[in-house]
Coordinates of C-alpha atoms and ligand atoms in Angstrom, one line a residue:
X1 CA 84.2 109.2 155.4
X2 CA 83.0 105.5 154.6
X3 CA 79.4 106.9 153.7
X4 CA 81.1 109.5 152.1
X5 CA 83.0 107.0 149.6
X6 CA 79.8 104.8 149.4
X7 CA 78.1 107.3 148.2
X8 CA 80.2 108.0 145.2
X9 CA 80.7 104.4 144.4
X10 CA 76.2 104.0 144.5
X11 CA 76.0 107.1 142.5
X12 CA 78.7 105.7 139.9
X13 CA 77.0 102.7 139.9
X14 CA 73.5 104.6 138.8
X15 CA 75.8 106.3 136.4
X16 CA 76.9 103.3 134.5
X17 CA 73.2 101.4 135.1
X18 CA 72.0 104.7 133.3
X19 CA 73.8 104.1 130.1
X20 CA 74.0 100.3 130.3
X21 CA 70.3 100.9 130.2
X22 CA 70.0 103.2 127.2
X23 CA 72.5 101.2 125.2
X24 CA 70.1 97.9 125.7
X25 CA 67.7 99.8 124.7
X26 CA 69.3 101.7 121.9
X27 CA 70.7 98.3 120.5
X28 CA 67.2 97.1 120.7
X29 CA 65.7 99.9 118.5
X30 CA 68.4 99.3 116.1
X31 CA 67.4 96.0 115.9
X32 CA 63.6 96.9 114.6
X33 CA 65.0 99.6 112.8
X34 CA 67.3 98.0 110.5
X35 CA 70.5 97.4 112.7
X36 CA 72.8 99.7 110.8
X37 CA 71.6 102.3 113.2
X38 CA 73.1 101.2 116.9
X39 CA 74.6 104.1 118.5
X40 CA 77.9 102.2 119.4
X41 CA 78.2 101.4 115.5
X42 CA 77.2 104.8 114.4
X43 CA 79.6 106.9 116.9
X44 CA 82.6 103.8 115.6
X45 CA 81.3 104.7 111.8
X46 CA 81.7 108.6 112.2
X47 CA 85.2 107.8 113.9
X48 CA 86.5 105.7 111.2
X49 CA 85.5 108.5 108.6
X50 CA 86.6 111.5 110.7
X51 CA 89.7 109.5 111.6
X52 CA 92.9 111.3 109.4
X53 CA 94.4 108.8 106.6
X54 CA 97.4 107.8 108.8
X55 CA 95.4 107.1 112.3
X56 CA 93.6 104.6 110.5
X57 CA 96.4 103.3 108.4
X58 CA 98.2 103.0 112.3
X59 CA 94.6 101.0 113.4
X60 CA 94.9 98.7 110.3
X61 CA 98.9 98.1 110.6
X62 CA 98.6 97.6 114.2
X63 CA 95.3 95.6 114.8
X64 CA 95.4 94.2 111.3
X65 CA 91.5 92.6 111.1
X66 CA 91.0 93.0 114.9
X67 CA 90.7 97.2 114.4
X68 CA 87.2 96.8 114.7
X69 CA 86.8 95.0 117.4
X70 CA 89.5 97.3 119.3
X71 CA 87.7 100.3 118.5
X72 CA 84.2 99.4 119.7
X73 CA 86.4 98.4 122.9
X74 CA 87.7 101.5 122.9
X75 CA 84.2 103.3 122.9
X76 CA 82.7 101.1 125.4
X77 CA 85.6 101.6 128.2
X78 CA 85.3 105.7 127.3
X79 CA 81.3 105.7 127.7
X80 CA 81.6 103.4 131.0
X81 CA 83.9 106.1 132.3
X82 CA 81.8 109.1 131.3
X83 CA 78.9 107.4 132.5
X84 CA 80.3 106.6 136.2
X85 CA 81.4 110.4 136.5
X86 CA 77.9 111.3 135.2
X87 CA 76.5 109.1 138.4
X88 CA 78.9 111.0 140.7
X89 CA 78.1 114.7 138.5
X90 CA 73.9 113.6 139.6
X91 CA 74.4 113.4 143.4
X92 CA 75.3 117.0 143.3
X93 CA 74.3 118.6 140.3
X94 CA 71.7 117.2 138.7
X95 CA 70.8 119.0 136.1
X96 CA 74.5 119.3 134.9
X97 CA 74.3 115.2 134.9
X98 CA 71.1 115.4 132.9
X99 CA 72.6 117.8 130.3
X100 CA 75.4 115.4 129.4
X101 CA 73.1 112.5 129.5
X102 CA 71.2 114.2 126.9
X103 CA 74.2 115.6 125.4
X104 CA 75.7 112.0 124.5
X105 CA 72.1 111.4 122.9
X106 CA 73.0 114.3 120.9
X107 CA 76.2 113.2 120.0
X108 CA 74.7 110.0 118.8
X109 CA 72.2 111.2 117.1
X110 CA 74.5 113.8 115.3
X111 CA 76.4 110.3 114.6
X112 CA 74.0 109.0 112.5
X113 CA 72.5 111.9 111.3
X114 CA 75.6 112.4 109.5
X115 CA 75.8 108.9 108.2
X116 CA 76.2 108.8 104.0
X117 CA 73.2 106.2 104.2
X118 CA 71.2 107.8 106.5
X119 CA 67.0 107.4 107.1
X120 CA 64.8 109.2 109.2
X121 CA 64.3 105.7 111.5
X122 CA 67.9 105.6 111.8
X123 CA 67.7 108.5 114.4
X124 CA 65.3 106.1 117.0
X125 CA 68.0 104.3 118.4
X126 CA 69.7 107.3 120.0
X127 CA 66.8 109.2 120.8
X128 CA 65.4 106.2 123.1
X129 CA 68.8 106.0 124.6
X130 CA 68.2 109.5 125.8
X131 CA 64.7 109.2 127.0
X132 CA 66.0 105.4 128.6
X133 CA 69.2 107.2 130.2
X134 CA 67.6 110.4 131.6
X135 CA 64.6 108.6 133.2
X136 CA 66.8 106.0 134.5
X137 CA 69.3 108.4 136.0
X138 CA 66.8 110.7 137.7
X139 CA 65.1 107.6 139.2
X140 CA 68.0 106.0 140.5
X141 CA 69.4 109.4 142.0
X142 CA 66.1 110.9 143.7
X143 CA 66.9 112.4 146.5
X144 CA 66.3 110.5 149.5
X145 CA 64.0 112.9 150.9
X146 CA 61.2 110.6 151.8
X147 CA 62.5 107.4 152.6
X148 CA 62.1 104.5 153.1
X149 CA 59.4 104.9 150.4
X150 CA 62.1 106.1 148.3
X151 CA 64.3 103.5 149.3
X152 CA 61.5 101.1 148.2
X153 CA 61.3 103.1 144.6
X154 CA 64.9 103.1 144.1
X155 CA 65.2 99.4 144.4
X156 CA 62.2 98.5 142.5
X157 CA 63.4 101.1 139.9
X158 CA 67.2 99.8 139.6
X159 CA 66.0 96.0 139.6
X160 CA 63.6 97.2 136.5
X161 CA 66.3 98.4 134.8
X162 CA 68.4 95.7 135.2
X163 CA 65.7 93.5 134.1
X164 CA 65.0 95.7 131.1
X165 CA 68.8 96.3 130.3
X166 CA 69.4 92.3 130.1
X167 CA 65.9 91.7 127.8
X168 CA 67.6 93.9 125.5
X169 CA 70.6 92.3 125.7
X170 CA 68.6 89.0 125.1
X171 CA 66.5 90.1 122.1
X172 CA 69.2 91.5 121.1
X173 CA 70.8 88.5 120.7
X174 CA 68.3 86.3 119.7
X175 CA 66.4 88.6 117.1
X176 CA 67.9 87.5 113.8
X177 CA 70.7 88.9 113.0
X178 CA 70.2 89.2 109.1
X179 CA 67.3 89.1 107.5
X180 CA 66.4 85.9 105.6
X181 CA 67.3 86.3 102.2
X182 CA 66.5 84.5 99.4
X183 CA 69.1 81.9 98.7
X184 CA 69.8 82.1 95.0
X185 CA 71.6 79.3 92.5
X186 CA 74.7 80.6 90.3
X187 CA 74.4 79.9 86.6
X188 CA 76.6 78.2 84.9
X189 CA 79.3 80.8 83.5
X190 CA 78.8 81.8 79.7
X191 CA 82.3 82.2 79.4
X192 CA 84.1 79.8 82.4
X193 CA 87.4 79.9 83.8
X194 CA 90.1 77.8 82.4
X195 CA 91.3 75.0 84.9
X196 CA 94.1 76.1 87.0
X197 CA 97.3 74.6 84.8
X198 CA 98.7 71.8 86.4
X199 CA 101.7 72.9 89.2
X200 CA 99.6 76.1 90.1
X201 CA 100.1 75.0 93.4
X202 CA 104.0 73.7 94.5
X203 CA 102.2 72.8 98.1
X204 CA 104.5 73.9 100.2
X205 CA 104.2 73.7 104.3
X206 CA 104.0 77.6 105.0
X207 CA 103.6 78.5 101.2
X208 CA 100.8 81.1 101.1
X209 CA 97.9 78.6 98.8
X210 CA 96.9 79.9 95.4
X211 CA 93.6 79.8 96.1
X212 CA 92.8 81.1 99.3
X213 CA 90.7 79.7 101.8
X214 CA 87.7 81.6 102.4
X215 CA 88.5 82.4 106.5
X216 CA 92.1 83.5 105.7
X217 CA 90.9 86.0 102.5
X218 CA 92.0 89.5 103.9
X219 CA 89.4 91.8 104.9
X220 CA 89.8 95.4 104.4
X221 CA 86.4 98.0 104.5
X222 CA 85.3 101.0 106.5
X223 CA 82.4 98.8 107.5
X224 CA 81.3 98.5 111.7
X225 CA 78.7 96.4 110.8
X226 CA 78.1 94.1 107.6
X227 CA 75.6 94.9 105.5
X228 CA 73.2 92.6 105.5
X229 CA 71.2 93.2 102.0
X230 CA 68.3 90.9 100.8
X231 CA 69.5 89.4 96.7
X232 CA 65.8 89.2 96.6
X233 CA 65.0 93.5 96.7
X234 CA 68.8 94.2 95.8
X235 CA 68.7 96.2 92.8
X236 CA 71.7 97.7 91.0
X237 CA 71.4 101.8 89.2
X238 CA 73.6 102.8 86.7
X239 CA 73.4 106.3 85.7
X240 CA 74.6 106.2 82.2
X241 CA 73.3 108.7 79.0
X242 CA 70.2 107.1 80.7
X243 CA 69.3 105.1 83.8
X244 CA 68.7 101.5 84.4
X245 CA 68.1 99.5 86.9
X246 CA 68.5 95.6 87.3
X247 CA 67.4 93.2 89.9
X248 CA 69.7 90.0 90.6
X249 CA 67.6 88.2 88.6
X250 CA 68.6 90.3 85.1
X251 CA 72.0 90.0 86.2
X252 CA 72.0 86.2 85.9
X253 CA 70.3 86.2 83.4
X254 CA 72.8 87.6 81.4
X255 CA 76.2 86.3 80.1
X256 CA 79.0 85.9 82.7
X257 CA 82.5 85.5 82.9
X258 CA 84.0 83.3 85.1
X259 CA 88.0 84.6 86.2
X260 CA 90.7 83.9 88.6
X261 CA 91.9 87.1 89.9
X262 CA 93.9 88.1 92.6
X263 CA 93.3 91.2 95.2
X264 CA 95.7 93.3 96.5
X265 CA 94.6 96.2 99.1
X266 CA 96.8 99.4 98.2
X267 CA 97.3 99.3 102.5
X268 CA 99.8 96.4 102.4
X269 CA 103.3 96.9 103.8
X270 CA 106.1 95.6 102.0
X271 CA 106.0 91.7 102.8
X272 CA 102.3 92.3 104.1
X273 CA 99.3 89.9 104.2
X274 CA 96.5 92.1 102.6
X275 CA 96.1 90.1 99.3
X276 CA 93.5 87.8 98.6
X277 CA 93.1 85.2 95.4
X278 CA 89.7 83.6 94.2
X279 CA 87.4 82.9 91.2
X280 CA 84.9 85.5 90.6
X281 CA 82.0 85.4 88.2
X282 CA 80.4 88.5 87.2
X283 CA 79.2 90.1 84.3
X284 CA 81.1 92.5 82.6
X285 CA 81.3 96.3 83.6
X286 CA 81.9 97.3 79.9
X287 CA 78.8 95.1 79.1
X288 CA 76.3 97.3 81.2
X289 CA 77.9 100.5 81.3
X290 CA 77.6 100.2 77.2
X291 CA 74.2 99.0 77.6
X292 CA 73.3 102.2 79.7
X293 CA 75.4 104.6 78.1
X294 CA 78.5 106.2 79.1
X295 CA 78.1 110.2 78.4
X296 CA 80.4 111.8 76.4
X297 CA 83.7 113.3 78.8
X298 CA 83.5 110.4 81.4
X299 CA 86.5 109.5 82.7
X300 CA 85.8 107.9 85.7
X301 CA 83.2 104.9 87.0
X302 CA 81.8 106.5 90.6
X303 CA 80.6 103.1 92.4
X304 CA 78.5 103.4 95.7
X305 CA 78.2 100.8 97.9
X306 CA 74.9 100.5 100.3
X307 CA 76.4 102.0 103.4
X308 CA 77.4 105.2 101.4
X309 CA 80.9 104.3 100.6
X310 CA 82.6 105.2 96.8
X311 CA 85.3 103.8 94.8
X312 CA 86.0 105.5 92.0
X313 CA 87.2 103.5 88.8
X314 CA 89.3 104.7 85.8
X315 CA 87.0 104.4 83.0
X316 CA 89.5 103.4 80.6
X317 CA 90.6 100.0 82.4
X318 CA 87.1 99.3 83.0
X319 CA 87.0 99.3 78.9
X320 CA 90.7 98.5 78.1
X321 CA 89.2 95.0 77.3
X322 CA 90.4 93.2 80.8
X323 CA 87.6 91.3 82.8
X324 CA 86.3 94.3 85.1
X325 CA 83.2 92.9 86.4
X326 CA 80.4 93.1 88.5
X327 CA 81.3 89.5 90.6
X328 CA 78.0 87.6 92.4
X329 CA 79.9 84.6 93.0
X330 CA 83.3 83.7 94.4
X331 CA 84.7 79.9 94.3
X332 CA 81.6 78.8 93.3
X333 CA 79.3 80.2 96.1
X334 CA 76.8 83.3 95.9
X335 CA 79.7 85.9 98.5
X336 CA 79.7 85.6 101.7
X337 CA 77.8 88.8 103.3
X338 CA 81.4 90.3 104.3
X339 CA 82.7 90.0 100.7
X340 CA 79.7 92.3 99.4
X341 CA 76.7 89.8 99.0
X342 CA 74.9 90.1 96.7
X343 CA 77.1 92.0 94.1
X344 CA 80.5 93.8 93.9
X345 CA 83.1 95.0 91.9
X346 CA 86.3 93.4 90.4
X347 CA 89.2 95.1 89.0
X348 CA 91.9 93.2 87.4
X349 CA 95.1 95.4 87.8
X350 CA 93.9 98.3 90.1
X351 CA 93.8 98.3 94.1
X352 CA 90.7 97.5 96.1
X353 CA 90.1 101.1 97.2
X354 CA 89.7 102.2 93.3
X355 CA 88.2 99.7 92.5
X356 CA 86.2 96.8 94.4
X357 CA 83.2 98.5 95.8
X358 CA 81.2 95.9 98.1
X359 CA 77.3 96.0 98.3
X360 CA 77.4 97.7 95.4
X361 CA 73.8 99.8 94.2
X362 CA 74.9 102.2 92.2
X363 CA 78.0 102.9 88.9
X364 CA 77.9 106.4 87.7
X365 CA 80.0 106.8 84.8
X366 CA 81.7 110.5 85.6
X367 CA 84.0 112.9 85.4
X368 CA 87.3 113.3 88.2
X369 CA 86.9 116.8 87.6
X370 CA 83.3 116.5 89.2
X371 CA 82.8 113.8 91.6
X372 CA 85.7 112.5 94.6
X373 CA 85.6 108.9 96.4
X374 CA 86.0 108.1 99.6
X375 CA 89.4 107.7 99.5
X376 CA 90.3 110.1 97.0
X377 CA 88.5 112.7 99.6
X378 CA 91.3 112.1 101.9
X379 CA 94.2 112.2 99.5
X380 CA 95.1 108.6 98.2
X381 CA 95.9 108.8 94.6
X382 CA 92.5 108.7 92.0
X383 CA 95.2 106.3 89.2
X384 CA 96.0 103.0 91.3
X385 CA 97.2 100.2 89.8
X386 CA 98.4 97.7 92.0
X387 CA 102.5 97.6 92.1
X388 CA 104.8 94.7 91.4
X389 CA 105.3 93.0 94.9
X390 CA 107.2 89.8 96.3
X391 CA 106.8 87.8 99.7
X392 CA 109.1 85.1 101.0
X393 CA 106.7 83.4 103.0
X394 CA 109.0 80.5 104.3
X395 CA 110.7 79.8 105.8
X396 CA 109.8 82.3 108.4
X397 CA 111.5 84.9 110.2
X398 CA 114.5 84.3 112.6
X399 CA 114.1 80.9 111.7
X400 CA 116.9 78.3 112.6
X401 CA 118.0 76.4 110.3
X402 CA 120.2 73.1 109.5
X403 CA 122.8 73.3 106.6
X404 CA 122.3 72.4 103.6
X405 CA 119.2 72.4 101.1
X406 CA 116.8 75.0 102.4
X407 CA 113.2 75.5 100.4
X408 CA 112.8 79.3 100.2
X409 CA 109.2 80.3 99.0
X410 CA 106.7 82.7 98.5
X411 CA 104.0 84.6 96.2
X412 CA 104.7 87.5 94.1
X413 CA 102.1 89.6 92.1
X414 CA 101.9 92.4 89.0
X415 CA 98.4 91.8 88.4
X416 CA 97.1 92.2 84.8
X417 CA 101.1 92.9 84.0
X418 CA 102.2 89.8 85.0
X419 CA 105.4 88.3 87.3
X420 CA 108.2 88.1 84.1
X421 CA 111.3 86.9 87.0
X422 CA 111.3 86.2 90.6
X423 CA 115.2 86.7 92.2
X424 CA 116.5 86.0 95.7
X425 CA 119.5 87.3 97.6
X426 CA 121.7 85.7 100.4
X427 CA 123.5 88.7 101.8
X428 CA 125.3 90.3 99.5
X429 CA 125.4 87.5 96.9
X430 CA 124.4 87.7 93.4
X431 CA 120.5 87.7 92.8
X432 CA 119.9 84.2 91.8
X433 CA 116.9 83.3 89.8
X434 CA 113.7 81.2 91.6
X435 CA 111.7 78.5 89.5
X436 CA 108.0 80.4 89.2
X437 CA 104.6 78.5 89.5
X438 CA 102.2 77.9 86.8
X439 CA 99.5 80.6 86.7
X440 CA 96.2 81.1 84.8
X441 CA 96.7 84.5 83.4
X442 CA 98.5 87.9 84.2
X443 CA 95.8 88.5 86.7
X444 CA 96.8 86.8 89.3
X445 CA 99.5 85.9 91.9
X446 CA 102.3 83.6 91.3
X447 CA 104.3 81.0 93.6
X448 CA 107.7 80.9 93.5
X449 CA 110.6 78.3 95.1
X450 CA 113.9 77.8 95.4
X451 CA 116.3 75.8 97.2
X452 CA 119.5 77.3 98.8
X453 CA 122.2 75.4 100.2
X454 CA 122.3 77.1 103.5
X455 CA 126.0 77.6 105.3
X456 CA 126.2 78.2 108.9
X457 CA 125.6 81.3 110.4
X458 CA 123.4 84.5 109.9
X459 CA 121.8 85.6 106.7
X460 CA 119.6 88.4 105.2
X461 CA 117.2 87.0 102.7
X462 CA 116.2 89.1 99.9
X463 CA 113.2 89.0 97.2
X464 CA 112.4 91.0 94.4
X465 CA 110.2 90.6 91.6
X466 CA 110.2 92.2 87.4
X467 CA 107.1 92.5 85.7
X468 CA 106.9 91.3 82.0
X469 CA 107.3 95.0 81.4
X470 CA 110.8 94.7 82.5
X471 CA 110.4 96.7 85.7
X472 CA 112.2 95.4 88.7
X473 CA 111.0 96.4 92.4
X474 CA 112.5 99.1 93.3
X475 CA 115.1 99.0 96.7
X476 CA 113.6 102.4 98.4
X477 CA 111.3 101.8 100.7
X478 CA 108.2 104.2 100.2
X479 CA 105.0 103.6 103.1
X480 CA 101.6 102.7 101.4
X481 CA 100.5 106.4 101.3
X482 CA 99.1 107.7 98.9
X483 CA 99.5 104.7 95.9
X484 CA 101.1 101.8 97.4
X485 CA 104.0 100.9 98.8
X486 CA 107.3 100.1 97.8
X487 CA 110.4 98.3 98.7
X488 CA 111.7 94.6 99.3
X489 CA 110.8 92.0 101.5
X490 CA 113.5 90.3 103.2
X491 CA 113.7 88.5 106.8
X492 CA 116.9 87.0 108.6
X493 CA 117.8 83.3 109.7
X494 CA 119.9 81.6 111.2
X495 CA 121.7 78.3 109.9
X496 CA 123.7 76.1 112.9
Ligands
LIG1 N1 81.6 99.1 100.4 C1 82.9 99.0 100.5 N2 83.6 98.3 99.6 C2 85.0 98.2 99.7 C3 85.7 98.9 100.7 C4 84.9 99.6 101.7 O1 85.4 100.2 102.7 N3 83.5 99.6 101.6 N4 87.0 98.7 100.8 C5 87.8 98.5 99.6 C6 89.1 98.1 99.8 S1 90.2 99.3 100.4 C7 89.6 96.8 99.5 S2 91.3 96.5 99.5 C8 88.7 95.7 99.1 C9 88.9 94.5 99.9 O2 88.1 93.5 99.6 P1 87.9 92.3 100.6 O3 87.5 92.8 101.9 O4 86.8 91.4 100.0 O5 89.2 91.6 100.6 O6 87.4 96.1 99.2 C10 87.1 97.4 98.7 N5 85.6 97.6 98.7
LIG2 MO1 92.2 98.6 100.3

């Protein structure tokens, strides 16, 4: 009974050695091969894709910027148990336990196989997993026929792979982890931002800043890994009535534009974090799509990104005269690898998704008749302009409170329409109107403030928001799918 159970924990054990092994050494390939290409990232890649619209809207509302991380998690706890049970499978059946060890190598290399930016030396990583797994495996569950010779085998081979399993593990980790790229200087804008007016900023403890700080910028992409892509061999195709191409070095060299423009991800929830405000510097998209051509019957600006993903643009914003641009530097710095180093798009007006393709290599001016994006694929809407939104951002939640004057404050945007009136509600009150921030244009957010002279007891605190249109938010509450949500923010406090 007791040798019974130790052999099933020993054979486990081989199981998971097995695929720790072929992981180190998968990770390892990916390393030489470009490191787009591990199978963990590749199998977490195809997920995100194949995941339906609403699983990953749950992943994003639910993790917010930790979704990755809990994903990859996820993976990792489902190939340890796969693995032990394929351990277990090899004490009795071997060659059953070598088919599924080969049949998770197929799985990963169908993974990245399938990958929009696949190459050819994207499919080493898995395929040494296999070879590393089954070898290991079949090693470490000989039969032991001719012991203590075997014995001796199976010891030497597990300590090997334990050695060779934490090597990779230690390359792994100190390979570098991007390759050097050449550091480049931002010219000074042709056209540069004004200064922020004066009172941009009501600095507010628990206000949401006007500019924001570069760790709390929201993140939002379908990316596992970063791409890590060199400004020195970047180069930029745009498919117009006739091709160009431009290295980083003709972009700076031509005129930019210097903007403060804030982003809005079409995933927020009413009262949500995912907007982001900054000054970009670009050049203008009208600019080079003119200068390439833009064929007669385009109506829409197909962007690519490096790792395969699309945005697809409506071409008549893009030329509406607004500053659409192709950004290279944000608050004064070349971006930051996550934010699309060394070039992406901006959008004044129209949600990230439609709009602000990161790692950007190729603009294809189009047709919606001809070519889908990545969202669009899956059913978000193809026209997205962002929609008029309001925050109360203190004070917080459930708050207590002391009577009397209470600072109530937050952000409200209608980018490229503009915030026309900010109004607040106590209960069932009138709306009363909030003193608005200074802002530098119709492109961006605005902060808001007003103080309420706060009786005891508990209150419902309502925003809404009208853009210089005349539109006010509207009260129904409509979830972000498919154009962006709807609906106003309010949060309850107590006053004793
Ligand atoms: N390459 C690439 N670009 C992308 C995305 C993506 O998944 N891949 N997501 C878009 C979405 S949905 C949004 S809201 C913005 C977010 O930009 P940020 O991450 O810099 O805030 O990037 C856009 N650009
Ligand atoms: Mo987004």
């Amino acid at each position: 009974m007791r040798r019974e159970s130790h052999h099933v924990i020993r054979a486990a054990r081989a199981g998971l050695l097995s695929v720790a092994a072929a992981l180190a050494v998968a990770e390892l390939v990916a390393r030489f091969t470009g490191g787009q290409s591990s199978p963990v990232v590749t199998i977490g890649s195809t997920a995100i894709d194949l995941a339906p619209a609403p699983v990953k809207e749950f992943a994003v509302r639910t993790f917010g910027t930790a979704d990755k991380a809990v994903l990859v998690g996820g993976i990792l706890l489902a190939l340890m148990a796969i693995s032990a049970g394929l351990g277990v499978l090899a004490a009795h059946r071997r060659g059953l336990a070598m088919a599924g060890v080969a049949g998770l190598g197929v799985l990963g290399t169908l993974a990245a196989a399938t990958r929009p930016a696949m190459v050819a030396t994207d499919l080493l990583p898995a395929l040494a997993a296999v070879l590393t797994g089954t070898f290991t495996l079949t090693t470490l569950t000989r039969p032991p026929a001719e012991e203590p010779a075997a014995r001796r085998r199976i010891l030497r081979a597990g300590l090997g792979v334990v050695a060779l399993a934490s090597l990779g593990g230690l390359a792994t980790r100190l390979l570098p982890a991007e390759p050097p790229r050449a550091r480049f200087t931002l010219p000074r804008p042709a056209s540069p931002a004004r200064p922020l007016p004066p009172g941009t900023d009501l600095r507010i403890p628990g206000l949401t800043p006007f500019t924001t700080p570069k760790a709390a910028f929201y993140r939002v992409d379908t990316a596992l890994s970063v791409p890590r892509l060199d400004a020195a061999t970047w180069t930029l195709r745009v498919v117009g009535a006739s091709t160009i191409e431009l290295t980083l070095a003709d972009v700076l060299a031509r005129g930019l534009i210097e903007r403060d423009i804030t982003l809005t991800c079409v995933s927020n929830e009413v009262g949500g974090p995912y907007a982001g405000h900054a000054r970009w510097l670009g050049l203008p998209l009208a600019t080079l799509l003119r200068e390439a051509g833009i064929p007669p019957g385009a109506d829409q600006l197909l962007s690519r990104s490096a790792d395969g993903w699309t945005a697809g643009t409506p071409l008549a914003a893009i030329l509406d005269g607004r500053d659409a641009m192709l950004a290279v530097g944000m608050n004064g710095e070349p971006l930051p690898a996550e934010r699309g180093h060394p070039a992406r798009l901006v959008v004044p007006g129209l949600y990230g998704y439609v709009s602000a393709t990161k790692w950007v290599v190729e603009l294809h001016p189009t047709r919606y008749d001809r070519r889908q994006a990545y969202w669009t694929e899956r059913g978000w809407a193809t026209d997205a302009p962002i929609k008029t939104a309001s925050r109360i951002d203190v004070p917080v939640p459930l708050a207590t409170l002391r009577p009397g004057p209470v600072t109530v404050a937050g952000v409200a945007w209608a980018q490229h329409r503009g915030v026309a009136a900010v109004e607040v509600r106590v209960g069932e009150n009138p709306w009363q109107p909030v003193r608005l921030a200074a802002t530098p244009s119709a492109d961006t957010w605005v902060q808001w403030s007003w103080t309420w002279q706060a009786v005891p007891g508990t209150h419902t605190l309502q925003v809404r928001a009208t853009d210089t249109t005349g539109r006010t938010q509207p009260p129904t509450r409509v979830p972000p799918f498919p154009d962006g949500a709807t609906g106003r923010h309010s949060i309850v406090v107590t006053v004793a």
